[in-house]
JSON list of C-alpha atoms in Angstrom, two decimals:
[
{"chain": "A", "resi": 1092, "resn": "MET", "atom": "CA", "xyz": [0.00, 0.00, 0.00]},
{"chain": "A", "resi": 1093, "resn": "ILE", "atom": "CA", "xyz": [2.80, 2.42, 0.86]},
{"chain": "A", "resi": 1094, "resn": "ASP", "atom": "CA", "xyz": [4.44, 1.92, -2.52]},
{"chain": "A", "resi": 1095, "resn": "ALA", "atom": "CA", "xyz": [1.10, 2.56, -4.24]},
{"chain": "A", "resi": 1096, "resn": "LEU", "atom": "CA", "xyz": [0.58, 5.82, -2.35]},
{"chain": "A", "resi": 1097, "resn": "ILE", "atom": "CA", "xyz": [4.11, 6.94, -3.13]},
{"chain": "A", "resi": 1098, "resn": "ARG", "atom": "CA", "xyz": [3.59, 6.17, -6.81]},
{"chain": "A", "resi": 1099, "resn": "ILE", "atom": "CA", "xyz": [0.44, 8.31, -6.87]},
{"chain": "A", "resi": 1100, "resn": "GLY", "atom": "CA", "xyz": [2.20, 11.15, -5.07]},
{"chain": "A", "resi": 1101, "resn": "ARG", "atom": "CA", "xyz": [5.06, 11.15, -7.53]},
{"chain": "A", "resi": 1102, "resn": "THR", "atom": "CA", "xyz": [3.39, 10.36, -10.83]},
{"chain": "A", "resi": 1103, "resn": "SER", "atom": "CA", "xyz": [-0.31, 11.28, -10.80]},
{"chain": "A", "resi": 1104, "resn": "SER", "atom": "CA", "xyz": [-1.22, 13.82, -13.49]},
{"chain": "A", "resi": 1105, "resn": "SER", "atom": "CA", "xyz": [-3.84, 15.37, -11.18]},
{"chain": "A", "resi": 1106, "resn": "TRP", "atom": "CA", "xyz": [-2.43, 17.75, -8.58]},
{"chain": "A", "resi": 1107, "resn": "HIS", "atom": "CA", "xyz": [-5.63, 17.33, -6.56]},
{"chain": "A", "resi": 1108, "resn": "GLN", "atom": "CA", "xyz": [-4.91, 13.62, -6.32]},
{"chain": "A", "resi": 1109, "resn": "ARG", "atom": "CA", "xyz": [-1.27, 14.24, -5.41]},
{"chain": "A", "resi": 1110, "resn": "LEU", "atom": "CA", "xyz": [-2.44, 16.57, -2.65]},
{"chain": "A", "resi": 1111, "resn": "ARG", "atom": "CA", "xyz": [-5.10, 14.19, -1.31]},
{"chain": "A", "resi": 1112, "resn": "VAL", "atom": "CA", "xyz": [-2.79, 11.19, -1.23]},
{"chain": "A", "resi": 1113, "resn": "MET", "atom": "CA", "xyz": [-0.75, 12.89, 1.48]},
{"chain": "A", "resi": 1114, "resn": "ILE", "atom": "CA", "xyz": [-3.75, 12.55, 3.81]},
{"chain": "A", "resi": 1115, "resn": "ASN", "atom": "CA", "xyz": [-3.53, 8.78, 3.40]},
{"chain": "A", "resi": 1116, "resn": "MET", "atom": "CA", "xyz": [0.22, 8.91, 3.97]},
{"chain": "A", "resi": 1117, "resn": "GLN", "atom": "CA", "xyz": [-0.37, 10.80, 7.21]},
{"chain": "A", "resi": 1118, "resn": "ILE", "atom": "CA", "xyz": [-2.93, 8.26, 8.42]},
{"chain": "A", "resi": 1119, "resn": "ILE", "atom": "CA", "xyz": [-0.62, 5.33, 7.74]},
{"chain": "A", "resi": 1120, "resn": "PHE", "atom": "CA", "xyz": [2.39, 7.05, 9.29]},
{"chain": "A", "resi": 1121, "resn": "PHE", "atom": "CA", "xyz": [0.65, 8.25, 12.45]},
{"chain": "A", "resi": 1122, "resn": "ARG", "atom": "CA", "xyz": [-1.45, 5.15, 13.12]},
{"chain": "A", "resi": 1123, "resn": "ARG", "atom": "CA", "xyz": [1.17, 2.54, 12.23]},
{"chain": "A", "resi": 1124, "resn": "LEU", "atom": "CA", "xyz": [4.28, 4.41, 13.28]},
{"chain": "A", "resi": 1125, "resn": "PHE", "atom": "CA", "xyz": [5.56, 1.68, 15.57]},
{"chain": "A", "resi": 1126, "resn": "LEU", "atom": "CA", "xyz": [4.60, -1.10, 13.17]},
{"chain": "A", "resi": 1127, "resn": "LEU", "atom": "CA", "xyz": [6.22, 0.29, 10.03]},
{"chain": "A", "resi": 1128, "resn": "SER", "atom": "CA", "xyz": [9.66, -0.92, 9.05]},
{"chain": "A", "resi": 1129, "resn": "GLU", "atom": "CA", "xyz": [12.52, 1.57, 9.01]},
{"chain": "A", "resi": 1130, "resn": "GLU", "atom": "CA", "xyz": [12.58, 1.23, 5.23]},
{"chain": "A", "resi": 1131, "resn": "SER", "atom": "CA", "xyz": [8.90, 2.18, 4.96]},
{"chain": "A", "resi": 1132, "resn": "LYS", "atom": "CA", "xyz": [9.35, 5.20, 7.22]},
{"chain": "A", "resi": 1133, "resn": "GLN", "atom": "CA", "xyz": [12.29, 6.36, 5.13]},
{"chain": "A", "resi": 1134, "resn": "LYS", "atom": "CA", "xyz": [10.30, 5.91, 1.93]},
{"chain": "A", "resi": 1135, "resn": "LEU", "atom": "CA", "xyz": [7.47, 8.05, 3.26]},
{"chain": "A", "resi": 1136, "resn": "PHE", "atom": "CA", "xyz": [9.82, 10.79, 4.41]},
{"chain": "A", "resi": 1137, "resn": "ASN", "atom": "CA", "xyz": [11.63, 10.74, 1.06]},
{"chain": "A", "resi": 1138, "resn": "CYS", "atom": "CA", "xyz": [8.37, 10.92, -0.89]},
{"chain": "A", "resi": 1139, "resn": "VAL", "atom": "CA", "xyz": [6.96, 13.85, 1.10]},
{"chain": "A", "resi": 1140, "resn": "ALA", "atom": "CA", "xyz": [10.29, 15.68, 0.87]},
{"chain": "A", "resi": 1141, "resn": "ASP", "atom": "CA", "xyz": [10.32, 15.11, -2.90]},
{"chain": "A", "resi": 1142, "resn": "MET", "atom": "CA", "xyz": [6.77, 16.46, -3.16]},
{"chain": "A", "resi": 1143, "resn": "LEU", "atom": "CA", "xyz": [8.03, 19.79, -1.86]},
{"chain": "A", "resi": 1144, "resn": "GLU", "atom": "CA", "xyz": [9.29, 20.24, -5.43]},
{"chain": "A", "resi": 1145, "resn": "ASP", "atom": "CA", "xyz": [5.88, 19.64, -6.99]},
{"chain": "A", "resi": 1146, "resn": "THR", "atom": "CA", "xyz": [5.02, 22.06, -9.79]},
{"chain": "A", "resi": 1147, "resn": "GLN", "atom": "CA", "xyz": [1.76, 22.99, -8.02]},
{"chain": "A", "resi": 1148, "resn": "HIS", "atom": "CA", "xyz": [2.06, 25.45, -5.15]},
{"chain": "A", "resi": 1149, "resn": "GLU", "atom": "CA", "xyz": [-0.78, 23.85, -3.16]},
{"chain": "A", "resi": 1150, "resn": "VAL", "atom": "CA", "xyz": [0.96, 20.47, -3.22]},
{"chain": "A", "resi": 1151, "resn": "ARG", "atom": "CA", "xyz": [4.22, 22.01, -2.02]},
{"chain": "A", "resi": 1152, "resn": "ALA", "atom": "CA", "xyz": [2.40, 23.70, 0.87]},
{"chain": "A", "resi": 1153, "resn": "GLY", "atom": "CA", "xyz": [0.63, 20.45, 1.75]},
{"chain": "A", "resi": 1154, "resn": "ALA", "atom": "CA", "xyz": [3.93, 18.56, 1.71]},
{"chain": "A", "resi": 1155, "resn": "ALA", "atom": "CA", "xyz": [5.48, 21.10, 4.09]},
{"chain": "A", "resi": 1156, "resn": "THR", "atom": "CA", "xyz": [2.60, 20.70, 6.56]},
{"chain": "A", "resi": 1157, "resn": "THR", "atom": "CA", "xyz": [2.76, 16.90, 6.28]},
{"chain": "A", "resi": 1158, "resn": "LEU", "atom": "CA", "xyz": [6.52, 16.81, 6.76]},
{"chain": "A", "resi": 1159, "resn": "SER", "atom": "CA", "xyz": [6.30, 19.02, 9.83]},
{"chain": "A", "resi": 1160, "resn": "GLY", "atom": "CA", "xyz": [3.71, 16.73, 11.41]},
{"chain": "A", "resi": 1161, "resn": "MET", "atom": "CA", "xyz": [5.74, 13.61, 10.65]},
{"chain": "A", "resi": 1162, "resn": "ILE", "atom": "CA", "xyz": [8.80, 15.11, 12.32]},
{"chain": "A", "resi": 1163, "resn": "ARG", "atom": "CA", "xyz": [6.80, 16.23, 15.35]},
{"chain": "A", "resi": 1164, "resn": "CYS", "atom": "CA", "xyz": [5.23, 12.81, 15.94]},
{"chain": "A", "resi": 1165, "resn": "SER", "atom": "CA", "xyz": [8.30, 10.66, 15.29]},
{"chain": "A", "resi": 1166, "resn": "PRO", "atom": "CA", "xyz": [10.09, 8.93, 18.17]},
{"chain": "A", "resi": 1167, "resn": "LEU", "atom": "CA", "xyz": [13.28, 10.64, 19.28]},
{"chain": "A", "resi": 1168, "resn": "GLY", "atom": "CA", "xyz": [15.77, 8.48, 17.38]},
{"chain": "A", "resi": 1169, "resn": "LEU", "atom": "CA", "xyz": [13.93, 8.72, 14.07]},
{"chain": "A", "resi": 1170, "resn": "ARG", "atom": "CA", "xyz": [13.25, 12.42, 14.59]},
{"chain": "A", "resi": 1171, "resn": "GLU", "atom": "CA", "xyz": [16.89, 13.31, 15.18]},
{"chain": "A", "resi": 1172, "resn": "ARG", "atom": "CA", "xyz": [18.03, 11.24, 12.22]},
{"chain": "A", "resi": 1173, "resn": "MET", "atom": "CA", "xyz": [15.50, 12.78, 9.84]},
{"chain": "A", "resi": 1174, "resn": "ILE", "atom": "CA", "xyz": [16.14, 16.33, 11.05]},
{"chain": "A", "resi": 1175, "resn": "LYS", "atom": "CA", "xyz": [19.83, 15.98, 10.26]},
{"chain": "A", "resi": 1176, "resn": "GLN", "atom": "CA", "xyz": [19.18, 14.29, 6.94]},
{"chain": "A", "resi": 1177, "resn": "LEU", "atom": "CA", "xyz": [16.58, 16.81, 5.79]},
{"chain": "A", "resi": 1178, "resn": "ARG", "atom": "CA", "xyz": [18.45, 19.83, 7.13]},
{"chain": "A", "resi": 1179, "resn": "ASP", "atom": "CA", "xyz": [21.52, 18.85, 5.13]},
{"chain": "A", "resi": 1180, "resn": "ARG", "atom": "CA", "xyz": [19.43, 18.11, 2.04]},
{"chain": "A", "resi": 1181, "resn": "PHE", "atom": "CA", "xyz": [17.53, 21.41, 1.98]},
{"chain": "A", "resi": 1182, "resn": "THR", "atom": "CA", "xyz": [20.54, 23.52, 2.87]},
{"chain": "A", "resi": 1183, "resn": "GLN", "atom": "CA", "xyz": [22.56, 21.89, 0.11]},
{"chain": "A", "resi": 1184, "resn": "THR", "atom": "CA", "xyz": [19.72, 22.50, -2.34]},
{"chain": "A", "resi": 1185, "resn": "LEU", "atom": "CA", "xyz": [19.91, 26.25, -1.67]},
{"chain": "A", "resi": 1186, "resn": "ILE", "atom": "CA", "xyz": [23.69, 26.18, -2.05]},
{"chain": "A", "resi": 1187, "resn": "ASN", "atom": "CA", "xyz": [23.59, 24.18, -5.29]},
{"chain": "A", "resi": 1188, "resn": "ASN", "atom": "CA", "xyz": [20.83, 26.32, -6.83]},
{"chain": "A", "resi": 1189, "resn": "PRO", "atom": "CA", "xyz": [21.83, 29.95, -6.19]},
{"chain": "A", "resi": 1190, "resn": "LEU", "atom": "CA", "xyz": [20.00, 32.91, -7.62]},
{"chain": "A", "resi": 1191, "resn": "PRO", "atom": "CA", "xyz": [21.69, 34.09, -10.83]},
{"chain": "A", "resi": 1192, "resn": "LYS", "atom": "CA", "xyz": [23.23, 37.52, -10.48]},
{"chain": "A", "resi": 1193, "resn": "LYS", "atom": "CA", "xyz": [22.55, 38.35, -14.13]},
{"chain": "A", "resi": 1194, "resn": "PRO", "atom": "CA", "xyz": [20.25, 39.07, -15.80]},
{"chain": "A", "resi": 1195, "resn": "LYS", "atom": "CA", "xyz": [18.75, 40.87, -12.81]},
{"chain": "A", "resi": 1196, "resn": "GLY", "atom": "CA", "xyz": [15.17, 40.79, -14.02]},
{"chain": "A", "resi": 1197, "resn": "GLN", "atom": "CA", "xyz": [14.99, 37.12, -14.90]},
{"chain": "A", "resi": 1198, "resn": "LEU", "atom": "CA", "xyz": [13.50, 35.85, -11.65]},
{"chain": "A", "resi": 1199, "resn": "ALA", "atom": "CA", "xyz": [11.94, 39.13, -10.63]},
{"chain": "A", "resi": 1200, "resn": "GLY", "atom": "CA", "xyz": [9.87, 38.82, -13.78]},
{"chain": "A", "resi": 1201, "resn": "LEU", "atom": "CA", "xyz": [7.96, 35.96, -12.21]},
{"chain": "A", "resi": 1202, "resn": "SER", "atom": "CA", "xyz": [5.85, 38.32, -10.14]},
{"chain": "A", "resi": 1203, "resn": "SER", "atom": "CA", "xyz": [4.94, 40.54, -13.06]},
{"chain": "A", "resi": 1204, "resn": "ALA", "atom": "CA", "xyz": [4.33, 37.53, -15.27]},
{"chain": "A", "resi": 1205, "resn": "ARG", "atom": "CA", "xyz": [1.73, 36.24, -12.86]},
{"chain": "A", "resi": 1206, "resn": "THR", "atom": "CA", "xyz": [-0.08, 39.54, -12.66]},
{"chain": "A", "resi": 1207, "resn": "SER", "atom": "CA", "xyz": [0.24, 41.07, -16.10]},
{"chain": "A", "resi": 1208, "resn": "GLY", "atom": "CA", "xyz": [0.83, 38.09, -18.36]},
{"chain": "A", "resi": 1209, "resn": "THR", "atom": "CA", "xyz": [4.03, 39.64, -19.71]},
{"chain": "A", "resi": 1210, "resn": "ASN", "atom": "CA", "xyz": [7.71, 38.83, -19.30]},
{"chain": "A", "resi": 1211, "resn": "THR", "atom": "CA", "xyz": [7.05, 35.10, -19.12]},
{"chain": "A", "resi": 1212, "resn": "PRO", "atom": "CA", "xyz": [9.94, 33.53, -17.17]},
{"chain": "A", "resi": 1213, "resn": "SER", "atom": "CA", "xyz": [12.11, 30.91, -18.81]},
{"chain": "A", "resi": 1214, "resn": "PRO", "atom": "CA", "xyz": [11.71, 27.22, -17.86]},
{"chain": "A", "resi": 1215, "resn": "GLU", "atom": "CA", "xyz": [15.03, 27.38, -16.01]},
{"chain": "A", "resi": 1216, "resn": "ALA", "atom": "CA", "xyz": [13.87, 30.39, -13.99]},
{"chain": "A", "resi": 1217, "resn": "GLN", "atom": "CA", "xyz": [10.65, 28.58, -13.11]},
{"chain": "A", "resi": 1218, "resn": "ARG", "atom": "CA", "xyz": [12.58, 25.45, -12.11]},
{"chain": "A", "resi": 1219, "resn": "LEU", "atom": "CA", "xyz": [14.89, 27.48, -9.91]},
{"chain": "A", "resi": 1220, "resn": "VAL", "atom": "CA", "xyz": [12.00, 29.13, -8.09]},
{"chain": "A", "resi": 1221, "resn": "VAL", "atom": "CA", "xyz": [10.31, 25.77, -7.44]},
{"chain": "A", "resi": 1222, "resn": "VAL", "atom": "CA", "xyz": [13.52, 24.15, -6.20]},
{"chain": "A", "resi": 1223, "resn": "ARG", "atom": "CA", "xyz": [14.44, 27.04, -3.91]},
{"chain": "A", "resi": 1224, "resn": "HIS", "atom": "CA", "xyz": [10.86, 27.31, -2.65]},
{"chain": "A", "resi": 1225, "resn": "ALA", "atom": "CA", "xyz": [10.96, 23.58, -1.84]},
{"chain": "A", "resi": 1226, "resn": "ALA", "atom": "CA", "xyz": [14.14, 23.99, 0.19]},
{"chain": "A", "resi": 1227, "resn": "VAL", "atom": "CA", "xyz": [12.71, 26.98, 2.08]},
{"chain": "A", "resi": 1228, "resn": "LEU", "atom": "CA", "xyz": [9.48, 25.11, 2.85]},
{"chain": "A", "resi": 1229, "resn": "GLY", "atom": "CA", "xyz": [11.51, 22.09, 3.95]},
{"chain": "A", "resi": 1230, "resn": "LEU", "atom": "CA", "xyz": [13.63, 24.08, 6.40]},
{"chain": "A", "resi": 1231, "resn": "GLY", "atom": "CA", "xyz": [10.48, 25.85, 7.54]},
{"chain": "A", "resi": 1232, "resn": "ALA", "atom": "CA", "xyz": [8.79, 22.50, 8.19]},
{"chain": "A", "resi": 1233, "resn": "LEU", "atom": "CA", "xyz": [11.62, 21.52, 10.54]},
{"chain": "A", "resi": 1234, "resn": "ILE", "atom": "CA", "xyz": [11.27, 24.81, 12.40]},
{"chain": "A", "resi": 1235, "resn": "GLN", "atom": "CA", "xyz": [7.48, 24.62, 12.57]},
{"chain": "A", "resi": 1236, "resn": "ALA", "atom": "CA", "xyz": [7.55, 21.06, 13.90]},
{"chain": "A", "resi": 1237, "resn": "PHE", "atom": "CA", "xyz": [8.26, 22.52, 17.36]},
{"chain": "A", "resi": 1238, "resn": "PRO", "atom": "CA", "xyz": [6.01, 25.60, 17.63]},
{"chain": "A", "resi": 1239, "resn": "TYR", "atom": "CA", "xyz": [5.63, 25.62, 21.41]},
{"chain": "A", "resi": 1240, "resn": "THR", "atom": "CA", "xyz": [8.80, 23.93, 22.62]},
{"chain": "A", "resi": 1241, "resn": "SER", "atom": "CA", "xyz": [10.49, 26.38, 24.99]},
{"chain": "A", "resi": 1242, "resn": "PRO", "atom": "CA", "xyz": [13.33, 26.97, 24.68]},
{"chain": "A", "resi": 1243, "resn": "PRO", "atom": "CA", "xyz": [13.41, 25.93, 21.00]},
{"chain": "A", "resi": 1244, "resn": "PRO", "atom": "CA", "xyz": [15.54, 22.94, 19.96]},
{"chain": "A", "resi": 1245, "resn": "ALA", "atom": "CA", "xyz": [19.21, 23.85, 19.61]},
{"chain": "A", "resi": 1246, "resn": "PHE", "atom": "CA", "xyz": [19.27, 23.33, 15.84]},
{"chain": "A", "resi": 1247, "resn": "ILE", "atom": "CA", "xyz": [16.63, 25.99, 15.09]},
{"chain": "A", "resi": 1248, "resn": "PRO", "atom": "CA", "xyz": [18.85, 29.12, 15.21]},
{"chain": "A", "resi": 1249, "resn": "GLU", "atom": "CA", "xyz": [21.05, 27.61, 12.51]},
{"chain": "A", "resi": 1250, "resn": "LEU", "atom": "CA", "xyz": [18.04, 26.92, 10.28]},
{"chain": "A", "resi": 1251, "resn": "LEU", "atom": "CA", "xyz": [16.72, 30.45, 10.70]},
{"chain": "A", "resi": 1252, "resn": "VAL", "atom": "CA", "xyz": [20.14, 31.84, 9.79]},
{"chain": "A", "resi": 1253, "resn": "GLN", "atom": "CA", "xyz": [20.30, 29.61, 6.70]},
{"chain": "A", "resi": 1254, "resn": "LEU", "atom": "CA", "xyz": [16.91, 30.88, 5.57]},
{"chain": "A", "resi": 1255, "resn": "SER", "atom": "CA", "xyz": [17.70, 34.52, 6.20]},
{"chain": "A", "resi": 1256, "resn": "SER", "atom": "CA", "xyz": [21.17, 34.45, 4.64]},
{"chain": "A", "resi": 1257, "resn": "ARG", "atom": "CA", "xyz": [20.46, 32.26, 1.61]},
{"chain": "A", "resi": 1258, "resn": "ALA", "atom": "CA", "xyz": [16.89, 33.00, 0.55]},
{"chain": "A", "resi": 1259, "resn": "ALA", "atom": "CA", "xyz": [15.39, 36.05, 2.28]},
{"chain": "A", "resi": 1260, "resn": "ASN", "atom": "CA", "xyz": [16.33, 38.29, -0.64]},
{"chain": "A", "resi": 1261, "resn": "ASP", "atom": "CA", "xyz": [14.71, 36.07, -3.26]},
{"chain": "A", "resi": 1262, "resn": "PRO", "atom": "CA", "xyz": [11.92, 37.83, -5.15]},
{"chain": "A", "resi": 1263, "resn": "GLY", "atom": "CA", "xyz": [8.29, 36.79, -4.98]},
{"chain": "A", "resi": 1264, "resn": "THR", "atom": "CA", "xyz": [7.18, 33.45, -3.56]},
{"chain": "A", "resi": 1265, "resn": "VAL", "atom": "CA", "xyz": [10.50, 32.30, -2.12]},
{"chain": "A", "resi": 1266, "resn": "GLY", "atom": "CA", "xyz": [11.41, 35.49, -0.26]},
{"chain": "A", "resi": 1267, "resn": "ASN", "atom": "CA", "xyz": [7.87, 35.86, 1.04]},
{"chain": "A", "resi": 1268, "resn": "ALA", "atom": "CA", "xyz": [7.95, 32.30, 2.35]},
{"chain": "A", "resi": 1269, "resn": "VAL", "atom": "CA", "xyz": [11.15, 33.03, 4.30]},
{"chain": "A", "resi": 1270, "resn": "LYS", "atom": "CA", "xyz": [9.66, 36.15, 5.87]},
{"chain": "A", "resi": 1271, "resn": "SER", "atom": "CA", "xyz": [6.47, 34.27, 6.75]},
{"chain": "A", "resi": 1272, "resn": "ILE", "atom": "CA", "xyz": [8.37, 31.42, 8.43]},
{"chain": "A", "resi": 1273, "resn": "ILE", "atom": "CA", "xyz": [10.49, 33.79, 10.52]},
{"chain": "A", "resi": 1274, "resn": "ALA", "atom": "CA", "xyz": [7.51, 35.97, 11.46]},
{"chain": "A", "resi": 1275, "resn": "ASP", "atom": "CA", "xyz": [5.40, 32.95, 12.45]},
{"chain": "A", "resi": 1276, "resn": "PHE", "atom": "CA", "xyz": [8.27, 31.61, 14.54]},
{"chain": "A", "resi": 1277, "resn": "LYS", "atom": "CA", "xyz": [8.29, 34.77, 16.63]},
{"chain": "A", "resi": 1278, "resn": "LYS", "atom": "CA", "xyz": [4.51, 35.15, 16.81]},
{"chain": "A", "resi": 1279, "resn": "THR", "atom": "CA", "xyz": [4.09, 31.72, 18.39]},
{"chain": "A", "resi": 1280, "resn": "ARG", "atom": "CA", "xyz": [6.68, 32.64, 21.02]},
{"chain": "A", "resi": 1281, "resn": "VAL", "atom": "CA", "xyz": [5.53, 36.05, 22.16]},
{"chain": "A", "resi": 1282, "resn": "ASP", "atom": "CA", "xyz": [4.79, 34.83, 25.69]},
{"chain": "A", "resi": 1283, "resn": "THR", "atom": "CA", "xyz": [8.04, 32.89, 26.09]},
{"chain": "A", "resi": 1284, "resn": "TRP", "atom": "CA", "xyz": [10.43, 35.05, 24.06]},
{"chain": "A", "resi": 1285, "resn": "PHE", "atom": "CA", "xyz": [12.21, 36.35, 27.17]},
{"chain": "A", "resi": 1286, "resn": "GLU", "atom": "CA", "xyz": [13.42, 32.78, 27.69]},
{"chain": "A", "resi": 1287, "resn": "ASP", "atom": "CA", "xyz": [13.57, 31.53, 24.10]},
{"chain": "A", "resi": 1288, "resn": "LYS", "atom": "CA", "xyz": [15.87, 34.29, 22.87]},
{"chain": "A", "resi": 1289, "resn": "LYS", "atom": "CA", "xyz": [18.64, 33.08, 25.18]},
{"chain": "A", "resi": 1290, "resn": "ILE", "atom": "CA", "xyz": [19.60, 30.36, 22.69]},
{"chain": "A", "resi": 1291, "resn": "PHE", "atom": "CA", "xyz": [20.33, 33.02, 20.03]},
{"chain": "A", "resi": 1292, "resn": "ASP", "atom": "CA", "xyz": [23.51, 35.05, 19.90]},
{"chain": "A", "resi": 1293, "resn": "PRO", "atom": "CA", "xyz": [23.19, 38.83, 19.33]},
{"chain": "A", "resi": 1294, "resn": "GLU", "atom": "CA", "xyz": [24.39, 38.58, 15.72]},
{"chain": "A", "resi": 1295, "resn": "THR", "atom": "CA", "xyz": [21.68, 36.05, 14.86]},
{"chain": "A", "resi": 1296, "resn": "LEU", "atom": "CA", "xyz": [18.97, 38.17, 16.46]},
{"chain": "A", "resi": 1297, "resn": "GLU", "atom": "CA", "xyz": [20.15, 41.17, 14.46]},
{"chain": "A", "resi": 1298, "resn": "THR", "atom": "CA", "xyz": [20.11, 39.15, 11.24]},
{"chain": "A", "resi": 1299, "resn": "LEU", "atom": "CA", "xyz": [16.57, 37.91, 11.82]},
{"chain": "A", "resi": 1300, "resn": "ALA", "atom": "CA", "xyz": [15.32, 41.38, 12.73]},
{"chain": "A", "resi": 1301, "resn": "GLY", "atom": "CA", "xyz": [16.81, 42.71, 9.51]},
{"chain": "A", "resi": 1302, "resn": "VAL", "atom": "CA", "xyz": [14.90, 40.18, 7.41]},
{"chain": "A", "resi": 1303, "resn": "LEU", "atom": "CA", "xyz": [11.56, 41.50, 8.62]},
{"chain": "A", "resi": 1304, "resn": "TRP", "atom": "CA", "xyz": [12.55, 45.19, 8.54]},
{"chain": "A", "resi": 1305, "resn": "LYS", "atom": "CA", "xyz": [11.26, 45.62, 12.07]},
{"chain": "A", "resi": 1306, "resn": "SER", "atom": "CA", "xyz": [12.49, 44.63, 15.49]},
{"chain": "A", "resi": 1307, "resn": "TYR", "atom": "CA", "xyz": [10.40, 41.53, 16.12]},
{"chain": "A", "resi": 1308, "resn": "PHE", "atom": "CA", "xyz": [13.49, 40.03, 17.72]},
{"chain": "A", "resi": 1309, "resn": "ALA", "atom": "CA", "xyz": [14.34, 42.78, 20.18]}
]
């Protein structure tokens, strides 16, 4: 059954079906977590992580939510292993797929293309946006897996720095996703920020505040 669900998630021509199949993946993962083999768990994680690069925005968003829930509900050993594996994967994706410095308007044209129908971006520009958006959503899923853990897990400052330094200046969808992830991180910690901020060094707090153009992290 797991292989069949994975096949649908990766190959179905209907994005609605690709999105819905993740509900079934969640049910199997959460209800049979301690019965699934390590191979099956890894397959499910790999599939959901791959679906972050789906061509449809809604599927990418659904994959991020699913991945976050899977991390949150995993037993400690599996959780730590997958966090390291996924953190390295998404960070490397951003490194291996940098924004081109020239021509300057190539990726920025995506926003105008969506609104005015002009300046249609090239296939490579579209691919780059999807891949970088996937990496941002993936790192965000790891951060959002622990919304109320206080203080936050020790790996989170590094992920926030990776997002802010490698993707916050991306135009359109990618940059907006980074800002949303960082803003949501702080909003869920308003009541505990006096304690949570102790795991951040001053330089990191300054970097994060700069991303949002306001001192959320004061």
